[in-house]
Coordinates of C-alpha atoms and ligand atoms in Angstrom, one line a residue:
M1 CA 35.7 -49.7 19.9
I2 CA 34.5 -52.3 17.2
E3 CA 30.6 -53.1 17.2
I4 CA 29.4 -55.7 14.7
K5 CA 25.8 -57.1 14.6
K6 CA 24.1 -59.8 12.7
L7 CA 26.8 -59.5 9.7
T8 CA 26.4 -61.4 6.9
K9 CA 28.2 -61.7 3.6
Q10 CA 27.0 -63.0 0.7
A11 CA 29.2 -63.6 -2.4
D12 CA 28.3 -65.9 -5.8
N13 CA 25.6 -67.3 -3.8
K14 CA 27.7 -68.2 -1.4
L15 CA 26.9 -67.5 2.5
I16 CA 30.4 -66.5 3.7
L17 CA 29.3 -64.5 6.9
R18 CA 26.5 -66.5 8.6
G19 CA 25.8 -63.7 11.1
V20 CA 28.9 -62.6 13.1
D21 CA 28.1 -60.5 16.2
L22 CA 31.4 -58.9 18.1
S23 CA 32.8 -56.2 20.4
I24 CA 35.9 -55.3 20.3
K25 CA 36.8 -52.9 23.3
K26 CA 39.6 -50.0 22.7
G27 CA 43.2 -51.5 23.4
E28 CA 42.8 -54.8 22.7
T29 CA 44.8 -57.0 20.8
V30 CA 42.4 -59.9 19.5
A31 CA 43.6 -62.9 17.2
I32 CA 41.1 -64.3 14.9
L33 CA 41.7 -68.4 13.9
G34 CA 40.1 -70.9 12.0
P35 CA 40.2 -73.5 9.2
N36 CA 40.8 -72.3 5.5
G37 CA 37.6 -70.8 3.7
A38 CA 35.8 -69.8 7.5
G39 CA 35.5 -66.2 6.2
K40 CA 37.9 -65.0 8.3
S41 CA 39.6 -62.8 5.5
T42 CA 36.7 -61.8 4.3
L43 CA 35.8 -60.6 7.6
L44 CA 38.8 -58.4 8.0
K45 CA 38.5 -56.8 4.1
V46 CA 34.2 -55.9 5.3
L47 CA 36.0 -54.2 8.1
A48 CA 38.4 -52.2 6.3
T49 CA 35.7 -50.9 4.5
L50 CA 37.0 -53.0 0.8
I51 CA 33.9 -55.2 0.6
K52 CA 30.4 -54.0 1.7
P53 CA 28.1 -56.3 4.0
T54 CA 25.0 -57.8 3.2
S55 CA 23.2 -57.1 6.0
G56 CA 23.9 -56.3 9.7
L57 CA 25.2 -53.3 11.6
I58 CA 29.4 -52.5 11.9
K59 CA 30.2 -49.3 14.6
I60 CA 33.7 -48.1 14.7
N61 CA 34.3 -45.6 17.6
G62 CA 30.8 -44.8 17.0
L63 CA 30.9 -44.6 13.4
D64 CA 28.5 -46.5 11.2
L65 CA 30.4 -48.3 8.4
K66 CA 27.7 -48.0 6.0
K67 CA 27.5 -43.9 6.0
D68 CA 31.0 -42.9 7.4
H69 CA 33.3 -45.2 5.6
I70 CA 35.8 -42.2 5.0
E71 CA 36.4 -41.2 8.2
I72 CA 36.1 -44.8 9.1
K73 CA 39.4 -45.3 6.8
K74 CA 41.3 -42.7 8.3
L75 CA 41.4 -44.7 11.7
L76 CA 42.2 -48.1 10.1
G77 CA 45.6 -49.9 9.0
Y78 CA 45.1 -52.9 6.8
L79 CA 47.9 -55.3 6.0
P80 CA 46.4 -57.2 3.3
H81 CA 47.8 -60.6 1.7
S82 CA 49.1 -58.9 -0.7
S83 CA 51.8 -56.1 -0.1
L84 CA 49.9 -53.3 -1.8
L85 CA 53.3 -51.6 -2.7
Y86 CA 54.5 -50.1 -5.8
D87 CA 56.8 -52.3 -7.9
H88 CA 59.1 -49.2 -8.7
Y89 CA 59.2 -47.4 -5.9
S90 CA 61.8 -47.6 -3.1
P91 CA 61.0 -48.6 0.1
L92 CA 61.2 -44.9 1.5
E93 CA 59.4 -43.6 -1.9
N94 CA 56.6 -46.1 -1.4
L95 CA 55.9 -45.1 2.3
V96 CA 56.1 -41.5 1.6
F97 CA 53.7 -41.9 -1.0
F98 CA 50.8 -43.4 1.4
G99 CA 51.8 -40.7 4.1
N100 CA 51.0 -38.2 1.4
I101 CA 47.6 -40.1 0.8
Y102 CA 46.6 -39.8 5.0
G103 CA 48.3 -36.0 5.2
V104 CA 50.9 -37.6 7.6
N105 CA 53.0 -34.6 9.0
N106 CA 56.9 -34.6 8.0
V107 CA 56.3 -37.7 5.9
E108 CA 59.7 -38.3 4.8
Q109 CA 61.5 -38.1 8.6
K110 CA 58.6 -40.6 9.4
A111 CA 59.0 -42.5 6.5
S112 CA 62.7 -43.1 6.9
K113 CA 62.1 -44.0 10.9
L114 CA 59.8 -46.4 10.1
V115 CA 62.4 -48.0 7.5
K116 CA 65.0 -48.2 9.9
E117 CA 62.3 -49.6 12.2
V118 CA 61.7 -52.6 10.2
G119 CA 65.1 -53.3 9.7
L120 CA 66.0 -52.5 6.3
S121 CA 67.7 -49.2 6.2
F122 CA 70.0 -50.5 3.8
F123 CA 67.5 -51.1 0.7
L124 CA 66.4 -47.4 1.5
N125 CA 66.3 -46.6 -2.2
E126 CA 66.5 -49.7 -3.7
P127 CA 63.0 -50.4 -6.1
V128 CA 60.8 -53.1 -3.8
K129 CA 60.9 -55.4 -6.8
N130 CA 64.0 -56.4 -6.3
F131 CA 62.8 -57.6 -2.5
S132 CA 62.3 -61.2 -1.2
R133 CA 58.8 -62.0 0.2
G134 CA 59.6 -61.4 3.8
M135 CA 61.7 -57.7 2.6
I136 CA 58.3 -56.8 1.3
Q137 CA 56.4 -57.8 4.3
R138 CA 58.3 -55.6 6.4
I139 CA 57.7 -52.2 4.1
A140 CA 53.8 -53.5 4.0
I141 CA 53.7 -53.6 8.2
A142 CA 55.5 -50.2 7.8
R143 CA 53.0 -49.2 5.1
A144 CA 49.7 -49.9 7.5
I145 CA 50.9 -48.0 10.4
I146 CA 52.7 -44.9 8.3
H147 CA 49.6 -42.7 9.5
D148 CA 49.7 -44.3 13.5
P149 CA 45.8 -45.7 12.7
E150 CA 43.8 -46.7 16.1
I151 CA 42.6 -49.7 14.8
L152 CA 45.2 -52.3 13.2
L153 CA 43.5 -55.1 10.9
L154 CA 46.3 -57.7 9.9
D155 CA 45.6 -60.3 7.7
E156 CA 48.2 -63.1 8.4
P157 CA 51.0 -60.9 9.5
H158 CA 53.9 -63.4 10.4
T159 CA 53.6 -65.2 7.2
G160 CA 56.9 -65.1 5.3
L161 CA 58.8 -63.0 8.0
D162 CA 62.1 -65.3 9.9
Q163 CA 62.4 -64.7 13.2
G164 CA 63.7 -61.1 13.5
A165 CA 61.1 -59.6 11.3
I166 CA 58.3 -61.3 13.7
S167 CA 60.5 -59.4 16.6
I168 CA 60.4 -56.4 14.8
L169 CA 56.2 -56.9 14.2
N170 CA 55.6 -58.2 17.8
N171 CA 56.7 -55.3 18.8
V172 CA 55.0 -53.0 16.3
I173 CA 51.9 -54.3 17.5
L174 CA 52.6 -54.0 21.3
S175 CA 54.3 -50.8 21.3
M176 CA 50.6 -49.7 18.7
K177 CA 48.9 -51.2 22.3
E178 CA 50.6 -49.3 24.8
K179 CA 49.6 -45.9 22.4
G180 CA 46.4 -47.3 22.9
A181 CA 45.2 -48.7 19.4
T182 CA 43.3 -51.7 18.9
T183 CA 44.7 -54.9 16.8
L184 CA 42.4 -57.4 15.2
M185 CA 44.9 -60.3 13.7
V186 CA 43.5 -62.9 11.4
T187 CA 46.5 -65.9 11.7
H188 CA 47.0 -69.2 11.2
D189 CA 50.0 -69.1 13.9
F190 CA 48.8 -70.2 17.4
K191 CA 52.5 -69.5 18.6
Q192 CA 52.6 -65.7 17.6
A193 CA 49.1 -65.7 18.6
A194 CA 49.3 -66.5 22.0
E195 CA 52.2 -64.4 22.2
I196 CA 50.5 -61.2 21.3
C197 CA 47.6 -61.5 21.9
D198 CA 45.2 -60.9 25.1
R199 CA 41.5 -62.2 23.0
I200 CA 41.4 -65.4 20.7
I201 CA 38.5 -65.8 18.8
I202 CA 37.6 -69.0 16.6
V203 CA 35.7 -68.9 13.1
K204 CA 34.2 -71.8 11.6
N205 CA 31.8 -71.9 8.4
G206 CA 31.4 -68.2 8.5
R207 CA 30.5 -68.2 12.5
I208 CA 32.4 -67.3 15.4
V209 CA 32.3 -70.2 17.5
D210 CA 34.1 -69.5 20.6
D211 CA 35.5 -66.2 22.0
F212 CA 37.9 -66.1 24.8
K213 CA 40.9 -64.1 26.7
I214 CA 43.9 -65.6 27.5
E215 CA 46.9 -64.6 30.0
N216 CA 50.4 -65.7 30.5
R217 CA 51.0 -66.6 26.7
N218 CA 49.1 -70.0 27.1
L219 CA 49.7 -71.7 24.1
G220 CA 48.5 -75.0 24.9
F221 CA 45.3 -73.3 26.1
V222 CA 44.4 -71.5 23.0
S223 CA 45.9 -75.2 20.2
E224 CA 43.1 -77.4 23.2
K225 CA 40.3 -74.9 22.6
Y226 CA 40.8 -74.9 19.0
G227 CA 41.3 -78.4 18.8
L228 CA 37.7 -78.3 20.5
Q229 CA 36.3 -76.9 17.5
M230 CA 37.5 -78.7 15.0
E231 CA 36.8 -82.0 16.3
G232 CA 35.3 -84.0 13.0
V233 CA 36.8 -81.1 10.9
S234 CA 38.6 -82.5 8.0
Ligands
ATP1 N1 34.3 -62.9 -3.8 C1 33.8 -64.0 -3.8 N2 32.8 -64.7 -4.0 C2 32.8 -65.9 -3.8 N3 33.2 -66.5 -3.1 C3 34.5 -66.0 -2.2 C4 34.6 -64.5 -2.4 N4 35.4 -64.0 -1.5 C5 35.6 -65.1 -0.6 N5 34.9 -66.3 -1.3 C6 34.8 -67.7 -0.1 O1 34.5 -67.5 0.8 C7 34.7 -68.3 1.5 C8 35.6 -67.9 2.7 O2 36.6 -66.8 1.9 P1 37.8 -66.5 3.5 O3 39.2 -65.6 2.4 O4 37.4 -65.2 4.1 O5 38.6 -66.9 4.0 P2 39.8 -67.4 5.2 O6 39.0 -68.3 6.7 O7 40.1 -65.7 5.3 O8 40.7 -68.4 4.4 P3 42.3 -69.0 4.5 O9 42.2 -69.4 5.9 O10 42.4 -69.7 3.7 O11 42.5 -67.9 4.2 C9 35.5 -69.4 0.9 O12 35.2 -70.6 0.5 C10 36.2 -68.7 -0.4 O13 36.2 -69.0 -1.9

């Protein structure tokens, strides 16, 4: 459960988030859509405890983000724009490293299982620096879920992925949902949002301007609702 009240974020005299109120239930899969510069990644970074809010209240599973950020961090799996991987480490070494930070049991076994799941078993021991962008994204996804987080925060997760990897990622998100995980996903990919999300939030100019449920993977409905909000925006 994520509860956000009157959240603002200011940086360099610029009000990036202008009073965000949002409540997300356990198990929901939510897409955050919006134009470039709307504040989507900033919202995700605040939730990921990477940057501090200027004002407002955030509670995650009843914990206060200001006071309990160390406890909250353990609940989160965050996939940022940059992969956060170590270039000279192999996928296995990277996953074991991050798994150890979270105190994952049987970490080697878990790491090699995940490398397989994201389709990179052939490259298990090759340094990540030799990898393509899509391959790095696959490992970054595995890194974000190595500790079985309850809440997934994904920033443009489908970017750079081929069709096979998109299916892998969507299956990861859906199987985490079956286990009760909550996902918040910033994306420009309406098709994928309609494919795997049950709710859409549209952010414009630091505010939530629409928030609706979708059923039956209705891409047309998402595009129509988005178009309505973007009328007159170049
Ligand atoms: N640390 C910062 N200092 C000053 N301005 C910032 C900072 N971080 C973000 N901004 C500005 O805040 C606005 C929102 O940025 P943000 O990255 O959240 O947008 P976004 O909706 O994720 O955009 P995109 O779709 O392009 O990724 C942008 O105008 C950006 O330049």
